Amino acid sequence: MSRTAVWYWAARAAIGWLIILAAQVVWLVTDGDGTGLPVAGHVAVLVVTAVVAVAHVTVMPQWRYRVHRWEATSAAVFTQSGWFKQEWRIAPISRIQTVDSERGPLEQLFRLADVTVTTASAAGPIKIGGLDRDTAQRLVAELTATAQATAGDAT
Amino acid sequence: MIDVVEATLTWRRLSPRMLVIHPVQEVVRAAPALLGLLIAGSSSGGKGHLWSLAGVGLMVVLGMLRWFTTTYRVTPEHVQVRRGLVTRKVVTVPRDRVRTVDVTSHVLHRVLGLARVEVGTGTSDRRNEGRLKLDALSAAEAARLRVELLHRSPSAAPAAPAAASAAPAVPYGAPAAEAELARMRPEWVRFGPFTMSGLVTVGVVAGFVSRLVSEGNVDLGRVGPVQETWRWFREMSLPLEIATVVLVLVVFVSVASTLGYVLAFGHFRLTRHPEGTLHVTRGLLTRRATTIEERRLRGVEVTEPLLLRAVRGARLSAVTTGLRAAQGAQRGGSLLLPPAPRAEAVSVARLVLPRVPGAPSASEASPVTARLTPHGPAALRRRFTRAYGVHALVLAALLALWWWAGLPSWTWLTVAALLPLTALLAADRYRSLGHALTSGYLVTRWGSFSRRRAALECDGVIGWNIERSFFQRRAGLATLTATTAAGKQGYQVRDVELVEALRLATAATPGLLDPFLVEARPVSSVG
């Protein structure tokens, strides 16, 4: 993964948490007379959310960066992901059906890209997230070239 | 030459006899509503009945329109179907992508000599859009289409369109050429009651009755026989009541299951054609014929549900690309053998499975009988902790409900009494776990209520997933999934020791994992 991905993951998590916090603030304002929940309760919920959010935004990207790995050789693509449930996925390049690369709006800002490699099996898509754009382009070009060179319909 | 052929190939229509079938089908489907209409009569007033009648009429008209808008043709290279009234749509399938052809004829179809043809391609997506369905052709036409699509395609390479256009010269489906691998025997009916397919019938009957009641405004409480039965039932003591209900249910489900078995699998035949296809025909009323290309066969799956296992029965299904995995006993075209003696399933599997080139010949144990490697004490402990974990959760929830919400105490007492059964279940689940690598097949077995043993050709494995949850990592276990384009798309070897999982994956696909083993994990001793 690109080191920039840490910032991208942090930004994405932060945006998610900001939406939740904003919703809570709106609730606090509209519920000003305290019929639903006393104001102290509102504040307590807000503080708890903020603490969880800060912890998530700072710890998660580092952790994810550490547990996510990928590798592509001339024969196969390999990924490792997950922290509670660790998963390794391997697909031989000769069995690759499609190679997609995808850039969301936020990823474009950080100059990152996702690459998804699918085989003929519905159980085996391999997703590599948070690659920097040049690496992603090179990977896609390489995989496509090798996959094209193999004969057969890869089932 | 191709252009000339394509130009002269006109679009063909479905059989005009479908114009008769559609109205009848719609009326049958609306039968509960119509019956309700008859029982309730027009005296109760209201326009609801009229609306349902109008709905039936509309469906009939739409169904008939479908006949006018659907056409198809088979060119030397493609099969094309045009359909749709508002949105015209042409589905085109290259002929060399045709994997399976499924010919079904329901009772009505058979009376009029019709058959529905469904063409399966390699796509494994859940959506039905790409499927080619022709409902319906005349039986002769359907049989000809099947032969045309499947038996010519292996030899008619894209480079030889002339050979493909010469197809009509070949005698269609000469019966002498096929070899019979299995056939329904009357004594197999004894497995019928153990298939539990009757439970579905119970649901259907219940649904029918409830629709009849709601649409026909019938008050069941006022029907004489029902009242009588209910009164007689209320007079019994509680244990007797429970025993009666259980007995009635068991008898009903057994009878319904046996009936379902006979209807679904009567006339079952499995044959092999020299052109390289397996052919399954079955069904007493609804005839169903499935053709599977043997070169698409990647393995087989032997399923032994708990009840069937008790009477030494099993059923066999094919793991093949282009057919989705079978759901339930009757659905899915991948069935190779209905519930039958286990020995029969084993021998059919032996006949059907393609011999892997380079692997030792038949002297080695067949993938369906080979001894499996057990998964060791850690997997056994995990079976027990998981089974008792779920049990304890249920027990705790019931206890809490009893304490605070006033649930009767017999609920949690019953659950507590079931604790030994959980141990049996966990032990059986462990006993089922096993894997092996034999004569070029990866074999894995799992499950207790429905024990399954899948044999997958190593060549059909197109990738590996290794999953390790937090608890599995502590126990040193992993779940290895062999991904494949066939059947269920992925076959799991559950809770196997990590070293063994890597050994298995390396042995099944030599060389694939080697570059990653050292870096991926400090299990360098394996790589």
PDB file of N, CA and C in Angstrom, chain B residues 349-420:
ATOM      1  N   ALA B 349     -20.602 -42.072  -8.687  1.00  0.00           N
ATOM      2  CA  ALA B 349     -19.557 -41.041  -8.650  1.00  0.00           C
ATOM      3  C   ALA B 349     -18.291 -41.559  -9.330  1.00  0.00           C
ATOM      4  N   ARG B 350     -17.989 -42.824  -9.076  1.00  0.00           N
ATOM      5  CA  ARG B 350     -16.794 -43.419  -9.661  1.00  0.00           C
ATOM      6  C   ARG B 350     -16.897 -43.438 -11.196  1.00  0.00           C
ATOM      7  N   LEU B 351     -18.123 -43.711 -11.690  1.00  0.00           N
ATOM      8  CA  LEU B 351     -18.312 -43.768 -13.134  1.00  0.00           C
ATOM      9  C   LEU B 351     -18.259 -42.377 -13.763  1.00  0.00           C
ATOM     10  N   VAL B 352     -18.760 -41.394 -13.016  1.00  0.00           N
ATOM     11  CA  VAL B 352     -18.957 -40.075 -13.602  1.00  0.00           C
ATOM     12  C   VAL B 352     -17.692 -39.233 -13.585  1.00  0.00           C
ATOM     13  N   LEU B 353     -16.940 -39.323 -12.476  1.00  0.00           N
ATOM     14  CA  LEU B 353     -15.801 -38.431 -12.305  1.00  0.00           C
ATOM     15  C   LEU B 353     -14.766 -38.633 -13.405  1.00  0.00           C
ATOM     16  N   PRO B 354     -14.344 -37.562 -14.036  1.00  0.00           N
ATOM     17  CA  PRO B 354     -13.315 -37.714 -15.056  1.00  0.00           C
ATOM     18  C   PRO B 354     -11.993 -38.126 -14.429  1.00  0.00           C
ATOM     19  N   ARG B 355     -11.305 -39.033 -15.088  1.00  0.00           N
ATOM     20  CA  ARG B 355      -9.998 -39.454 -14.611  1.00  0.00           C
ATOM     21  C   ARG B 355      -9.003 -38.334 -14.865  1.00  0.00           C
ATOM     22  N   VAL B 356      -8.289 -37.946 -13.812  1.00  0.00           N
ATOM     23  CA  VAL B 356      -7.311 -36.880 -13.983  1.00  0.00           C
ATOM     24  C   VAL B 356      -6.054 -37.457 -14.620  1.00  0.00           C
ATOM     25  N   PRO B 357      -5.639 -36.894 -15.747  1.00  0.00           N
ATOM     26  CA  PRO B 357      -4.444 -37.437 -16.397  1.00  0.00           C
ATOM     27  C   PRO B 357      -3.228 -37.306 -15.486  1.00  0.00           C
ATOM     28  N   GLY B 358      -2.435 -38.338 -15.473  1.00  0.00           N
ATOM     29  CA  GLY B 358      -1.220 -38.300 -14.666  1.00  0.00           C
ATOM     30  C   GLY B 358      -1.415 -38.845 -13.266  1.00  0.00           C
ATOM     31  N   ALA B 359      -2.676 -38.882 -12.805  1.00  0.00           N
ATOM     32  CA  ALA B 359      -2.925 -39.401 -11.466  1.00  0.00           C
ATOM     33  C   ALA B 359      -2.964 -40.923 -11.521  1.00  0.00           C
ATOM     34  N   PRO B 360      -2.665 -41.577 -10.401  1.00  0.00           N
ATOM     35  CA  PRO B 360      -2.714 -43.039 -10.372  1.00  0.00           C
ATOM     36  C   PRO B 360      -4.104 -43.528 -10.746  1.00  0.00           C
ATOM     37  N   SER B 361      -4.208 -44.660 -11.385  1.00  0.00           N
ATOM     38  CA  SER B 361      -5.484 -45.135 -11.908  1.00  0.00           C
ATOM     39  C   SER B 361      -6.379 -45.666 -10.805  1.00  0.00           C
ATOM     40  N   ALA B 362      -7.416 -46.352 -11.202  1.00  0.00           N
ATOM     41  CA  ALA B 362      -8.504 -46.733 -10.302  1.00  0.00           C
ATOM     42  C   ALA B 362      -8.070 -47.540  -9.090  1.00  0.00           C
ATOM     43  N   SER B 363      -6.841 -48.028  -9.090  1.00  0.00           N
ATOM     44  CA  SER B 363      -6.414 -48.816  -7.938  1.00  0.00           C
ATOM     45  C   SER B 363      -6.436 -47.965  -6.664  1.00  0.00           C
ATOM     46  N   GLU B 364      -6.157 -46.676  -6.819  1.00  0.00           N
ATOM     47  CA  GLU B 364      -6.229 -45.801  -5.653  1.00  0.00           C
ATOM     48  C   GLU B 364      -7.694 -45.552  -5.321  1.00  0.00           C
ATOM     49  N   ALA B 365      -7.954 -45.235  -4.044  1.00  0.00           N
ATOM     50  CA  ALA B 365      -9.335 -45.054  -3.610  1.00  0.00           C
ATOM     51  C   ALA B 365      -9.979 -43.901  -4.381  1.00  0.00           C
ATOM     52  N   SER B 366     -11.254 -44.079  -4.713  1.00  0.00           N
ATOM     53  CA  SER B 366     -11.984 -43.018  -5.402  1.00  0.00           C
ATOM     54  C   SER B 366     -12.175 -41.836  -4.442  1.00  0.00           C
ATOM     55  N   PRO B 367     -12.271 -40.607  -4.963  1.00  0.00           N
ATOM     56  CA  PRO B 367     -12.407 -39.439  -4.089  1.00  0.00           C
ATOM     57  C   PRO B 367     -13.599 -39.518  -3.143  1.00  0.00           C
ATOM     58  N   VAL B 368     -14.625 -40.291  -3.504  1.00  0.00           N
ATOM     59  CA  VAL B 368     -15.786 -40.337  -2.623  1.00  0.00           C
ATOM     60  C   VAL B 368     -15.659 -41.385  -1.525  1.00  0.00           C
ATOM     61  N   THR B 369     -14.675 -42.267  -1.628  1.00  0.00           N
ATOM     62  CA  THR B 369     -14.527 -43.265  -0.567  1.00  0.00           C
ATOM     63  C   THR B 369     -13.206 -43.131   0.177  1.00  0.00           C
ATOM     64  N   ALA B 370     -12.309 -42.329  -0.337  1.00  0.00           N
ATOM     65  CA  ALA B 370     -10.975 -42.244   0.265  1.00  0.00           C
ATOM     66  C   ALA B 370     -11.065 -41.840   1.727  1.00  0.00           C
ATOM     67  N   ARG B 371     -10.131 -42.360   2.522  1.00  0.00           N
ATOM     68  CA  ARG B 371     -10.080 -41.994   3.939  1.00  0.00           C
ATOM     69  C   ARG B 371      -9.717 -40.519   4.073  1.00  0.00           C
ATOM     70  N   LEU B 372     -10.378 -39.847   5.008  1.00  0.00           N
ATOM     71  CA  LEU B 372     -10.129 -38.416   5.169  1.00  0.00           C
ATOM     72  C   LEU B 372      -9.253 -38.179   6.385  1.00  0.00           C
ATOM     73  N   THR B 373      -8.442 -37.156   6.305  1.00  0.00           N
ATOM     74  CA  THR B 373      -7.602 -36.780   7.437  1.00  0.00           C
ATOM     75  C   THR B 373      -8.452 -35.981   8.426  1.00  0.00           C
ATOM     76  N   PRO B 374      -8.549 -36.414   9.693  1.00  0.00           N
ATOM     77  CA  PRO B 374      -9.308 -35.615  10.663  1.00  0.00           C
ATOM     78  C   PRO B 374      -8.573 -34.322  10.996  1.00  0.00           C
ATOM     79  N   HIS B 375      -9.308 -33.360  11.574  1.00  0.00           N
ATOM     80  CA  HIS B 375      -8.724 -32.039  11.766  1.00  0.00           C
ATOM     81  C   HIS B 375      -8.094 -31.808  13.128  1.00  0.00           C
ATOM     82  N   GLY B 376      -8.054 -32.837  13.956  1.00  0.00           N
ATOM     83  CA  GLY B 376      -7.272 -32.724  15.178  1.00  0.00           C
ATOM     84  C   GLY B 376      -8.025 -32.167  16.371  1.00  0.00           C
ATOM     85  N   PRO B 377      -7.389 -32.259  17.553  1.00  0.00           N
ATOM     86  CA  PRO B 377      -8.056 -31.900  18.814  1.00  0.00           C
ATOM     87  C   PRO B 377      -8.476 -30.435  18.887  1.00  0.00           C
ATOM     88  N   ALA B 378      -7.710 -29.524  18.262  1.00  0.00           N
ATOM     89  CA  ALA B 378      -8.077 -28.108  18.343  1.00  0.00           C
ATOM     90  C   ALA B 378      -9.421 -27.881  17.659  1.00  0.00           C
ATOM     91  N   ALA B 379      -9.628 -28.547  16.524  1.00  0.00           N
ATOM     92  CA  ALA B 379     -10.899 -28.416  15.815  1.00  0.00           C
ATOM     93  C   ALA B 379     -12.029 -29.013  16.639  1.00  0.00           C
ATOM     94  N   LEU B 380     -11.737 -30.119  17.335  1.00  0.00           N
ATOM     95  CA  LEU B 380     -12.748 -30.749  18.191  1.00  0.00           C
ATOM     96  C   LEU B 380     -13.159 -29.788  19.308  1.00  0.00           C
ATOM     97  N   ARG B 381     -12.142 -29.178  19.973  1.00  0.00           N
ATOM     98  CA  ARG B 381     -12.444 -28.224  21.043  1.00  0.00           C
ATOM     99  C   ARG B 381     -13.293 -27.082  20.496  1.00  0.00           C
ATOM    100  N   ARG B 382     -12.950 -26.616  19.286  1.00  0.00           N
ATOM    101  CA  ARG B 382     -13.669 -25.487  18.708  1.00  0.00           C
ATOM    102  C   ARG B 382     -15.124 -25.860  18.421  1.00  0.00           C
ATOM    103  N   ARG B 383     -15.368 -27.109  17.970  1.00  0.00           N
ATOM    104  CA  ARG B 383     -16.750 -27.554  17.751  1.00  0.00           C
ATOM    105  C   ARG B 383     -17.536 -27.463  19.057  1.00  0.00           C
ATOM    106  N   PHE B 384     -16.894 -27.932  20.175  1.00  0.00           N
ATOM    107  CA  PHE B 384     -17.606 -27.925  21.446  1.00  0.00           C
ATOM    108  C   PHE B 384     -17.828 -26.518  21.960  1.00  0.00           C
ATOM    109  N   THR B 385     -16.785 -25.663  21.896  1.00  0.00           N
ATOM    110  CA  THR B 385     -16.982 -24.304  22.412  1.00  0.00           C
ATOM    111  C   THR B 385     -18.057 -23.589  21.599  1.00  0.00           C
ATOM    112  N   ARG B 386     -18.066 -23.776  20.302  1.00  0.00           N
ATOM    113  CA  ARG B 386     -19.059 -23.089  19.488  1.00  0.00           C
ATOM    114  C   ARG B 386     -20.459 -23.598  19.778  1.00  0.00           C
ATOM    115  N   ALA B 387     -20.630 -24.923  19.841  1.00  0.00           N
ATOM    116  CA  ALA B 387     -21.956 -25.485  20.090  1.00  0.00           C
ATOM    117  C   ALA B 387     -22.470 -25.045  21.451  1.00  0.00           C
ATOM    118  N   TYR B 388     -21.587 -25.163  22.486  1.00  0.00           N
ATOM    119  CA  TYR B 388     -22.033 -24.774  23.819  1.00  0.00           C
ATOM    120  C   TYR B 388     -22.163 -23.273  23.963  1.00  0.00           C
ATOM    121  N   GLY B 389     -21.381 -22.526  23.203  1.00  0.00           N
ATOM    122  CA  GLY B 389     -21.519 -21.067  23.241  1.00  0.00           C
ATOM    123  C   GLY B 389     -22.904 -20.646  22.803  1.00  0.00           C
ATOM    124  N   VAL B 390     -23.359 -21.176  21.676  1.00  0.00           N
ATOM    125  CA  VAL B 390     -24.693 -20.848  21.171  1.00  0.00           C
ATOM    126  C   VAL B 390     -25.750 -21.309  22.151  1.00  0.00           C
ATOM    127  N   HIS B 391     -25.578 -22.537  22.652  1.00  0.00           N
ATOM    128  CA  HIS B 391     -26.543 -23.088  23.591  1.00  0.00           C
ATOM    129  C   HIS B 391     -26.639 -22.214  24.842  1.00  0.00           C
ATOM    130  N   ALA B 392     -25.475 -21.814  25.365  1.00  0.00           N
ATOM    131  CA  ALA B 392     -25.453 -21.000  26.583  1.00  0.00           C
ATOM    132  C   ALA B 392     -26.136 -19.656  26.339  1.00  0.00           C
ATOM    133  N   LEU B 393     -25.921 -19.072  25.163  1.00  0.00           N
ATOM    134  CA  LEU B 393     -26.550 -17.790  24.837  1.00  0.00           C
ATOM    135  C   LEU B 393     -28.071 -17.923  24.847  1.00  0.00           C
ATOM    136  N   VAL B 394     -28.569 -18.973  24.192  1.00  0.00           N
ATOM    137  CA  VAL B 394     -30.019 -19.184  24.139  1.00  0.00           C
ATOM    138  C   VAL B 394     -30.560 -19.374  25.546  1.00  0.00           C
ATOM    139  N   LEU B 395     -29.829 -20.201  26.331  1.00  0.00           N
ATOM    140  CA  LEU B 395     -30.257 -20.483  27.699  1.00  0.00           C
ATOM    141  C   LEU B 395     -30.291 -19.200  28.525  1.00  0.00           C
ATOM    142  N   ALA B 396     -29.240 -18.379  28.380  1.00  0.00           N
ATOM    143  CA  ALA B 396     -29.170 -17.133  29.143  1.00  0.00           C
ATOM    144  C   ALA B 396     -30.318 -16.216  28.764  1.00  0.00           C
ATOM    145  N   ALA B 397     -30.601 -16.127  27.459  1.00  0.00           N
ATOM    146  CA  ALA B 397     -31.681 -15.249  27.013  1.00  0.00           C
ATOM    147  C   ALA B 397     -33.014 -15.704  27.589  1.00  0.00           C
ATOM    148  N   LEU B 398     -33.255 -17.034  27.553  1.00  0.00           N
ATOM    149  CA  LEU B 398     -34.521 -17.559  28.075  1.00  0.00           C
ATOM    150  C   LEU B 398     -34.615 -17.339  29.578  1.00  0.00           C
ATOM    151  N   LEU B 399     -33.471 -17.540  30.292  1.00  0.00           N
ATOM    152  CA  LEU B 399     -33.453 -17.318  31.742  1.00  0.00           C
ATOM    153  C   LEU B 399     -33.795 -15.872  32.056  1.00  0.00           C
ATOM    154  N   ALA B 400     -33.194 -14.953  31.284  1.00  0.00           N
ATOM    155  CA  ALA B 400     -33.439 -13.536  31.516  1.00  0.00           C
ATOM    156  C   ALA B 400     -34.913 -13.221  31.281  1.00  0.00           C
ATOM    157  N   LEU B 401     -35.471 -13.789  30.192  1.00  0.00           N
ATOM    158  CA  LEU B 401     -36.881 -13.536  29.886  1.00  0.00           C
ATOM    159  C   LEU B 401     -37.772 -14.106  30.988  1.00  0.00           C
ATOM    160  N   TRP B 402     -37.368 -15.274  31.531  1.00  0.00           N
ATOM    161  CA  TRP B 402     -38.163 -15.921  32.574  1.00  0.00           C
ATOM    162  C   TRP B 402     -38.127 -15.082  33.857  1.00  0.00           C
ATOM    163  N   TRP B 403     -36.937 -14.539  34.157  1.00  0.00           N
ATOM    164  CA  TRP B 403     -36.744 -13.780  35.388  1.00  0.00           C
ATOM    165  C   TRP B 403     -37.487 -12.460  35.328  1.00  0.00           C
ATOM    166  N   TRP B 404     -37.312 -11.738  34.188  1.00  0.00           N
ATOM    167  CA  TRP B 404     -37.859 -10.381  34.122  1.00  0.00           C
ATOM    168  C   TRP B 404     -39.195 -10.278  33.374  1.00  0.00           C
ATOM    169  N   ALA B 405     -39.410 -11.126  32.384  1.00  0.00           N
ATOM    170  CA  ALA B 405     -40.593 -10.933  31.550  1.00  0.00           C
ATOM    171  C   ALA B 405     -41.652 -12.001  31.808  1.00  0.00           C
ATOM    172  N   GLY B 406     -41.392 -12.874  32.773  1.00  0.00           N
ATOM    173  CA  GLY B 406     -42.406 -13.847  33.140  1.00  0.00           C
ATOM    174  C   GLY B 406     -42.663 -14.921  32.106  1.00  0.00           C
ATOM    175  N   LEU B 407     -41.616 -15.344  31.407  1.00  0.00           N
ATOM    176  CA  LEU B 407     -41.750 -16.460  30.472  1.00  0.00           C
ATOM    177  C   LEU B 407     -41.965 -17.733  31.295  1.00  0.00           C
ATOM    178  N   PRO B 408     -42.843 -18.655  30.852  1.00  0.00           N
ATOM    179  CA  PRO B 408     -43.013 -19.891  31.629  1.00  0.00           C
ATOM    180  C   PRO B 408     -41.690 -20.637  31.793  1.00  0.00           C
ATOM    181  N   SER B 409     -41.525 -21.282  32.939  1.00  0.00           N
ATOM    182  CA  SER B 409     -40.213 -21.844  33.271  1.00  0.00           C
ATOM    183  C   SER B 409     -39.885 -23.077  32.438  1.00  0.00           C
ATOM    184  N   TRP B 410     -40.911 -23.724  31.825  1.00  0.00           N
ATOM    185  CA  TRP B 410     -40.595 -24.950  31.078  1.00  0.00           C
ATOM    186  C   TRP B 410     -39.717 -24.668  29.866  1.00  0.00           C
ATOM    187  N   THR B 411     -39.725 -23.408  29.369  1.00  0.00           N
ATOM    188  CA  THR B 411     -38.928 -23.106  28.183  1.00  0.00           C
ATOM    189  C   THR B 411     -37.451 -23.317  28.473  1.00  0.00           C
ATOM    190  N   TRP B 412     -36.958 -22.672  29.550  1.00  0.00           N
ATOM    191  CA  TRP B 412     -35.517 -22.812  29.803  1.00  0.00           C
ATOM    192  C   TRP B 412     -35.186 -24.185  30.357  1.00  0.00           C
ATOM    193  N   LEU B 413     -36.138 -24.807  31.036  1.00  0.00           N
ATOM    194  CA  LEU B 413     -35.890 -26.170  31.521  1.00  0.00           C
ATOM    195  C   LEU B 413     -35.680 -27.113  30.341  1.00  0.00           C
ATOM    196  N   THR B 414     -36.514 -26.958  29.304  1.00  0.00           N
ATOM    197  CA  THR B 414     -36.360 -27.798  28.111  1.00  0.00           C
ATOM    198  C   THR B 414     -34.997 -27.592  27.486  1.00  0.00           C
ATOM    199  N   VAL B 415     -34.633 -26.298  27.325  1.00  0.00           N
ATOM    200  CA  VAL B 415     -33.351 -25.998  26.698  1.00  0.00           C
ATOM    201  C   VAL B 415     -32.201 -26.566  27.508  1.00  0.00           C
ATOM    202  N   ALA B 416     -32.306 -26.479  28.846  1.00  0.00           N
ATOM    203  CA  ALA B 416     -31.247 -27.028  29.696  1.00  0.00           C
ATOM    204  C   ALA B 416     -31.172 -28.545  29.548  1.00  0.00           C
ATOM    205  N   ALA B 417     -32.339 -29.174  29.382  1.00  0.00           N
ATOM    206  CA  ALA B 417     -32.356 -30.636  29.245  1.00  0.00           C
ATOM    207  C   ALA B 417     -31.720 -31.084  27.936  1.00  0.00           C
ATOM    208  N   LEU B 418     -31.635 -30.166  26.981  1.00  0.00           N
ATOM    209  CA  LEU B 418     -31.087 -30.540  25.671  1.00  0.00           C
ATOM    210  C   LEU B 418     -29.558 -30.499  25.633  1.00  0.00           C
ATOM    211  N   LEU B 419     -28.930 -30.114  26.794  1.00  0.00           N
ATOM    212  CA  LEU B 419     -27.463 -29.965  26.798  1.00  0.00           C
ATOM    213  C   LEU B 419     -26.714 -31.202  26.285  1.00  0.00           C
ATOM    214  N   PRO B 420     -27.090 -32.411  26.693  1.00  0.00           N
ATOM    215  CA  PRO B 420     -26.338 -33.577  26.167  1.00  0.00           C
ATOM    216  C   PRO B 420     -26.448 -33.715  24.654  1.00  0.00           C
TER     217      PRO B 420
END
